[in-house]
Short mmCIF file of C-alpha atoms in Angstrom, two decimals:
data_model
loop_
_atom_site.label_atom_id
_atom_site.label_comp_id
_atom_site.label_asym_id
_atom_site.label_seq_id
_atom_site.Cartn_x
_atom_site.Cartn_y
_atom_site.Cartn_z
CA MET A 11 97.98 0.02 119.63
CA ASN A 12 95.73 1.49 116.86
CA SER A 13 96.99 1.82 113.31
CA ARG A 14 97.48 5.26 111.94
CA ILE A 15 95.05 6.49 109.20
CA GLU A 16 96.71 8.26 106.37
CA PRO A 17 95.05 11.46 105.05
CA THR A 18 93.30 11.21 101.61
CA LEU A 19 91.53 13.54 99.18
CA GLN A 20 88.53 11.19 98.71
CA PRO A 21 85.49 12.08 100.79
CA ALA A 22 84.56 9.65 103.41
CA ALA A 23 81.85 7.18 102.45
CA GLN A 24 78.49 7.81 104.03
CA PRO A 25 76.49 4.63 104.33
CA SER A 26 73.18 6.42 104.74
CA ALA A 27 73.53 8.43 101.51
CA GLN A 28 71.20 7.39 98.58
CA PRO A 29 71.96 7.68 94.85
CA SER A 30 71.26 11.14 93.44
CA ALA A 31 67.80 11.47 91.79
CA ALA A 32 66.96 13.36 88.62
CA PRO A 33 66.46 17.05 89.11
CA GLU A 34 62.85 17.96 89.75
CA LEU A 35 61.05 19.83 86.94
CA ARG A 36 59.35 22.97 87.99
CA ILE A 37 56.44 24.34 85.88
CA ASP A 38 56.00 28.03 85.74
CA PRO A 39 52.44 28.95 86.80
CA ALA A 40 52.25 31.27 83.82
CA HIS A 41 52.40 28.23 81.52
CA ARG A 42 49.52 26.59 83.32
CA THR A 43 47.11 29.50 82.68
CA ALA A 44 48.27 30.38 79.13
CA ARG A 45 45.96 29.24 76.28
CA ARG A 46 46.97 28.10 72.87
CA ALA A 47 46.40 30.52 70.02
CA PRO A 48 43.32 29.49 67.94
CA LEU A 49 44.10 27.77 64.69
CA GLN A 50 43.46 29.86 61.59
CA GLU A 51 40.60 28.66 59.36
CA PRO A 52 41.66 27.25 56.04
CA ALA A 53 41.45 29.70 53.15
CA GLY A 54 38.88 27.50 51.42
CA ASP A 55 36.29 28.00 54.16
CA SER A 56 36.11 31.78 53.81
CA PRO A 57 32.95 33.27 52.24
CA LEU A 58 34.95 34.87 49.44
CA SER A 59 36.55 31.58 48.40
CA TRP A 60 33.15 29.85 48.64
CA ILE A 61 31.62 32.40 46.26
CA PHE A 62 34.60 32.05 43.92
CA GLY A 63 34.19 28.28 43.90
CA LEU A 64 30.50 28.61 43.15
CA LEU A 65 31.26 30.88 40.20
CA LEU A 66 33.78 28.37 38.87
CA ALA A 67 31.18 25.62 39.18
CA LEU A 68 28.63 27.69 37.28
CA ILE A 69 31.12 28.50 34.54
CA ALA A 70 32.00 24.82 34.21
CA LEU A 71 28.30 23.95 34.14
CA VAL A 72 27.77 26.39 31.25
CA LEU A 73 30.91 25.48 29.34
CA MET A 74 30.40 21.72 29.46
CA PRO A 75 27.29 21.60 27.22
CA ILE A 76 28.69 24.26 24.88
CA VAL A 77 31.95 22.36 24.44
CA GLY A 78 30.06 19.10 24.04
CA LEU A 79 27.74 20.53 21.40
CA ARG A 80 30.77 21.51 19.35
CA TRP A 81 30.72 17.90 18.09
CA LEU A 82 27.56 16.21 19.46
CA PRO A 83 24.06 16.81 18.06
CA PRO A 84 21.70 18.37 20.61
CA PRO A 85 18.95 15.96 21.72
CA THR A 86 16.57 18.89 22.24
CA SER A 87 16.57 22.64 22.85
CA SER A 88 15.10 25.07 25.33
CA TYR A 89 12.49 26.26 22.84
CA MET A 90 11.44 22.70 22.05
CA LEU A 91 10.87 22.08 25.75
CA GLN A 92 8.74 25.24 25.91
CA SER A 93 6.78 24.49 22.73
CA PRO A 94 2.99 24.70 23.19
CA VAL A 95 2.62 21.86 20.65
CA LYS A 96 3.63 18.45 21.96
CA PRO A 97 5.20 16.24 20.84
CA VAL A 98 7.49 18.29 18.65
CA GLN A 99 8.80 17.15 15.28
CA TYR A 100 12.59 17.19 15.31
CA ARG A 101 15.30 15.24 13.55
CA TRP A 102 18.96 16.18 13.48
CA VAL A 103 20.83 16.10 10.17
CA PRO A 104 24.47 17.10 9.58
CA ALA A 105 25.41 20.08 7.44
CA ALA A 106 26.30 17.77 4.55
CA SER A 107 22.64 16.65 4.41
CA ILE A 108 21.27 20.19 4.09
CA ALA A 109 20.90 21.68 0.62
CA GLU A 110 23.15 24.64 -0.09
CA PRO A 111 20.18 26.84 -1.18
CA MET A 112 18.74 26.41 2.32
CA ARG A 113 21.92 27.72 3.91
CA ARG A 114 21.96 30.68 1.53
CA ALA A 115 18.28 31.40 2.04
CA VAL A 116 18.59 31.57 5.83
CA VAL A 117 21.58 33.91 5.69
CA ALA A 118 19.85 36.12 3.11
CA ALA A 119 16.65 36.29 5.15
CA GLU A 120 17.97 36.47 8.70
CA ASP A 121 21.49 37.85 8.84
CA GLN A 122 23.26 38.95 5.66
CA LYS A 123 26.40 39.92 7.60
CA PHE A 124 26.60 36.53 9.34
CA TRP A 125 29.96 35.56 7.85
CA LYS A 126 31.55 38.93 8.68
CA HIS A 127 30.47 39.94 12.21
CA ASN A 128 31.65 38.47 15.51
CA GLY A 129 28.17 37.62 16.74
CA PHE A 130 26.60 41.11 16.83
CA ASP A 131 25.56 43.44 14.01
CA ILE A 132 26.37 46.80 15.60
CA ASP A 133 25.14 48.80 12.62
CA ALA A 134 21.78 47.00 12.67
CA ILE A 135 21.48 47.55 16.43
CA HIS A 136 21.95 51.31 16.07
CA LYS A 137 19.47 51.51 13.23
CA ALA A 138 16.94 49.41 15.14
CA GLU A 139 17.23 51.74 18.12
CA GLN A 140 16.58 54.73 15.89
CA TYR A 141 13.64 52.97 14.27
CA ASN A 142 12.09 52.17 17.66
CA LEU A 143 12.40 55.80 18.70
CA ASP A 144 10.55 56.95 15.59
CA HIS A 145 7.91 54.21 15.68
CA GLU A 146 6.36 53.93 19.11
CA HIS A 147 4.03 51.03 18.30
CA ARG A 148 6.25 49.13 15.84
CA ARG A 149 9.38 47.70 17.39
CA ARG A 150 12.29 46.20 15.52
CA GLY A 151 15.23 44.13 16.68
CA ALA A 152 18.66 43.28 15.34
CA SER A 153 19.29 39.69 16.44
CA THR A 154 21.89 37.83 14.42
CA ILE A 155 21.82 34.13 13.64
CA SER A 156 24.38 33.61 16.41
CA GLN A 157 22.16 35.34 18.96
CA GLN A 158 19.09 33.42 17.85
CA THR A 159 20.99 30.14 18.11
CA ALA A 160 22.06 30.93 21.68
CA LYS A 161 18.51 31.91 22.60
CA ASN A 162 16.76 28.96 20.95
CA MET A 163 19.25 26.45 22.31
CA PHE A 164 19.59 27.56 25.95
CA LEU A 165 17.17 30.37 26.91
CA TRP A 166 13.60 31.63 26.79
CA PRO A 167 11.74 34.41 24.93
CA GLY A 168 11.58 38.01 26.14
CA GLY A 169 13.22 39.94 28.97
CA TYR A 170 16.31 42.11 29.44
CA VAL A 171 17.93 39.58 31.78
CA ARG A 172 17.69 36.99 29.05
CA LYS A 173 19.24 39.40 26.54
CA GLY A 174 22.25 39.84 28.83
CA ILE A 175 22.75 36.09 29.21
CA GLU A 176 22.21 35.69 25.47
CA ALA A 177 25.02 38.14 24.74
CA ALA A 178 27.46 36.17 26.91
CA LEU A 179 26.44 32.86 25.33
CA THR A 180 26.79 34.40 21.86
CA VAL A 181 30.42 35.29 22.56
CA LEU A 182 31.11 31.74 23.79
CA ILE A 183 29.55 29.92 20.86
CA GLU A 184 31.27 32.24 18.38
CA LYS A 185 34.62 31.31 19.92
CA ILE A 186 33.97 27.61 20.57
CA TRP A 187 31.66 26.56 17.74
CA GLY A 188 32.58 28.80 14.83
CA LYS A 189 30.34 30.02 12.02
CA GLU A 190 29.81 26.69 10.25
CA ARG A 191 28.72 24.91 13.42
CA ILE A 192 26.47 27.79 14.48
CA LEU A 193 24.64 27.71 11.16
CA GLU A 194 24.38 23.92 11.30
CA ILE A 195 22.80 23.97 14.77
CA TYR A 196 20.54 26.90 13.92
CA LEU A 197 19.12 25.12 10.86
CA ASN A 198 18.43 22.06 13.02
CA ILE A 199 16.70 23.78 15.96
CA ALA A 200 14.94 26.75 14.31
CA GLU A 201 11.15 26.64 14.42
CA PHE A 202 9.52 26.49 10.97
CA GLY A 203 5.96 26.06 12.20
CA PRO A 204 3.99 25.12 15.34
CA GLY A 205 5.89 22.20 16.82
CA ILE A 206 8.14 21.77 13.74
CA TYR A 207 11.81 22.23 14.59
CA GLY A 208 14.72 21.86 12.23
CA VAL A 209 15.02 21.95 8.47
CA GLU A 210 14.73 18.17 8.11
CA ALA A 211 11.38 18.00 9.89
CA ALA A 212 10.18 21.04 7.94
CA ALA A 213 11.21 19.59 4.57
CA GLN A 214 9.52 16.28 5.30
CA ASN A 215 6.39 17.95 6.67
CA TYR A 216 5.86 20.59 3.97
CA PHE A 217 7.47 19.10 0.86
CA SER A 218 7.70 15.35 1.59
CA LYS A 219 11.42 15.30 0.81
CA PRO A 220 14.70 15.41 2.77
CA ALA A 221 16.47 18.66 3.50
CA SER A 222 19.21 17.70 1.07
CA ALA A 223 16.75 17.88 -1.86
CA LEU A 224 15.25 21.34 -1.19
CA THR A 225 15.07 23.67 -4.17
CA PRO A 226 15.87 27.41 -3.95
CA GLU A 227 12.17 28.31 -4.01
CA GLU A 228 11.34 25.81 -1.25
CA ALA A 229 14.30 27.05 0.81
CA ALA A 230 13.08 30.63 0.42
CA ARG A 231 9.59 29.63 1.56
CA LEU A 232 10.99 28.04 4.71
CA ALA A 233 13.28 30.98 5.47
CA ALA A 234 10.48 33.49 4.90
CA VAL A 235 8.48 32.36 7.95
CA LEU A 236 11.36 32.23 10.45
CA PRO A 237 10.66 35.59 12.14
CA ASN A 238 7.10 34.49 13.03
CA PRO A 239 6.74 30.74 12.37
CA ARG A 240 3.65 30.26 14.53
CA HIS A 241 1.61 32.78 12.50
CA TRP A 242 3.11 32.75 8.98
CA SER A 243 2.38 29.67 6.89
CA VAL A 244 4.73 27.78 4.59
CA ARG A 245 1.91 25.86 2.89
CA ALA A 246 -0.41 28.82 2.35
CA PRO A 247 1.71 31.99 2.49
CA GLY A 248 -0.16 35.26 2.65
CA ALA A 249 0.53 38.36 0.59
CA TYR A 250 3.32 39.60 2.83
CA VAL A 251 5.04 36.20 3.08
CA GLN A 252 4.87 35.86 -0.71
CA SER A 253 6.55 39.22 -1.17
CA ARG A 254 9.15 38.21 1.37
CA ILE A 255 9.79 34.96 -0.52
CA ALA A 256 10.35 36.97 -3.72
CA TRP A 257 12.76 39.27 -1.89
CA ILE A 258 14.73 36.32 -0.46
CA MET A 259 14.94 34.75 -3.91
CA ARG A 260 16.35 38.01 -5.25
CA GLN A 261 19.00 38.10 -2.52
CA MET A 262 19.98 34.54 -3.46
CA GLY A 263 20.36 35.49 -7.12
CA TYR A 264 17.16 33.84 -8.38
CA GLY A 265 14.92 36.89 -8.27
CA ALA A 266 12.37 37.59 -10.98
CA PRO A 267 12.21 41.06 -12.60
CA GLY A 268 9.32 42.06 -10.33
CA ALA A 269 10.97 40.96 -7.09
CA PRO A 270 11.37 43.73 -4.50
CA GLN A 271 14.86 45.14 -4.10
CA GLU A 272 14.41 45.96 -0.42
CA GLU A 273 12.83 43.71 2.16
CA PRO A 274 9.09 44.35 2.46
CA GLU A 275 7.93 45.65 5.81
CA PRO A 276 5.31 43.47 7.51
CA PRO A 277 1.90 45.02 8.25
CA ALA A 278 1.01 45.73 11.86
CA SER A 279 -1.26 42.69 11.97
CA GLU A 280 1.60 40.35 11.04
CA LEU A 281 4.35 41.64 13.31
CA PRO A 282 6.10 39.08 15.54
CA ASP A 283 4.75 38.56 19.03
CA ALA A 284 5.35 41.32 21.56
CA ASP A 285 7.44 38.99 23.73
CA ASP A 286 9.82 38.43 20.84
CA GLY A 287 9.85 41.98 19.55
CA ASP A 288 13.52 42.32 20.42
CA ASP A 289 14.33 39.06 18.67
CA VAL A 290 13.48 40.14 15.13
CA PRO A 291 16.45 39.19 12.94
CA ALA A 292 18.88 41.86 11.81
CA ALA A 293 17.82 41.45 8.18
CA VAL A 294 14.18 42.25 9.04
CA VAL A 295 15.03 45.82 9.99
CA PRO A 296 14.18 47.78 6.81
CA THR A 297 16.93 50.35 7.35
CA ALA A 298 19.54 47.62 7.85
CA VAL A 299 18.90 45.81 4.58
CA PRO A 300 20.35 48.13 1.88
CA PRO A 301 24.06 47.76 2.80
CA ALA A 302 24.02 43.94 2.54
CA PRO A 303 21.81 43.41 -0.54
CA SER A 304 23.68 45.96 -2.65
CA ALA A 305 26.28 43.45 -3.87
CA PRO A 306 24.04 40.43 -4.57
CA ALA A 307 21.26 42.60 -5.97
CA ALA A 308 23.49 43.98 -8.73
CA ALA A 309 23.41 40.76 -10.76
CA PRO A 310 19.60 40.32 -10.74
CA GLN A 311 19.11 43.96 -11.78
CA ALA A 312 21.34 43.53 -14.82
CA ALA A 313 19.57 40.36 -15.96
CA PRO A 314 16.12 41.90 -16.63
CA ALA A 315 17.69 44.76 -18.58
CA ASP A 316 19.56 42.33 -20.82
CA ALA A 317 16.60 40.01 -21.16
CA ALA A 318 14.27 42.69 -22.54
CA PRO A 319 16.33 44.87 -24.89
CA ALA A 320 13.33 45.62 -27.08
CA SER A 321 11.40 47.53 -24.45
CA ALA A 322 13.89 49.18 -22.08
CA PRO A 323 16.68 50.41 -24.40
CA PRO A 324 14.59 52.42 -26.94
CA PRO A 325 13.48 55.05 -24.38
CA ALA A 326 17.03 55.35 -23.08
CA GLN A 327 18.44 55.65 -26.59
CA GLY A 328 15.91 58.21 -27.72
CA ASP A 329 18.18 60.97 -26.46
CA ASN A 330 21.18 59.76 -28.46
CA PRO A 331 21.74 61.43 -31.89
CA PRO A 332 22.59 58.29 -33.96
CA PRO A 333 19.43 56.20 -33.22
CA ALA A 334 17.08 59.21 -33.54
CA PRO A 335 17.28 59.61 -37.35
CA ALA A 336 16.68 55.89 -37.91
CA ALA A 337 13.36 56.00 -36.08
CA ALA A 338 10.38 58.16 -36.84
CA PRO A 339 11.07 61.73 -35.81
CA GLU A 340 7.90 61.92 -33.71
CA THR A 341 8.36 58.73 -31.70
CA PRO A 342 11.38 59.55 -29.52
CA PRO A 343 9.73 62.36 -27.51
CA PRO A 344 6.70 60.34 -26.33
CA ALA A 345 8.83 57.23 -25.75
CA ALA A 346 11.22 59.21 -23.59
CA ALA A 347 8.35 60.69 -21.64
CA GLN A 348 6.66 57.37 -20.91
CA PRO A 349 9.14 55.83 -18.42
CA PRO A 350 8.87 58.65 -15.85
CA GLN A 351 5.09 58.22 -15.89
#
């Protein structure tokens, strides 16, 4: 007799059943054909960023030598490299080794507003433009010492493109170097004759002495040839250069009674080269001179009058009642009439 099987809630075991496998992954066909979105190019690879980086590199390339020259002496200059006379004579000396009359002579001859302007003499520029309109064949410029330093140090003569770059460099050296450093570098790289650069080389070449021992007259002779150093001579100055030396001496306070009050205008045969016509210093413009010399010229004018009281005062006093009776009654009229003649 078979035993009775009790009912149960457990399912009956199936020997043929295998353990359950992991559910099968199904890939949507849409995922198989879909493409990944292209990666965006980095911002640095765009043309605009490349141009911006190039500009930054150029600015750094320009600023590095300017910042370095704030303290370091320049080994050479652009104008020395372009000099037709080789090798050039050049020797750097610090400002302490340059005679004070030389500093005064250069400012009096080249840029009498040097210590006041910010790199550009606007008044001289306007007057030079008016002069060039009235004189078709005689051009004048209004370059300051700061502009000439930027040009001589980094650039080349002539051209409107160069003038634009020169203006930008002038702003930079005014801000970074300052007036004292600009004048120091200018005195060391200015051309004083064919292949002679810097006041030390000029002093040794022309006067056989260091720049620290230059006298006011020697300083005026050097400063007088700066607008045209390849044609005007320091050793044998012509008539115009001699009159310019006398004018510079007067601006410095050493003028003789016969020294010109206003800067003499060079003859057509002695004008600076055509390529440098726009580089004539601001002080060379005849119409730009009177405002600056008025203050320093007052002292030299008073000295001759005091030094010769026997000749100048009698005509002026002939019109006064007290001195007239003391002198002969017939002398005052002719004496008063002589000065106008």
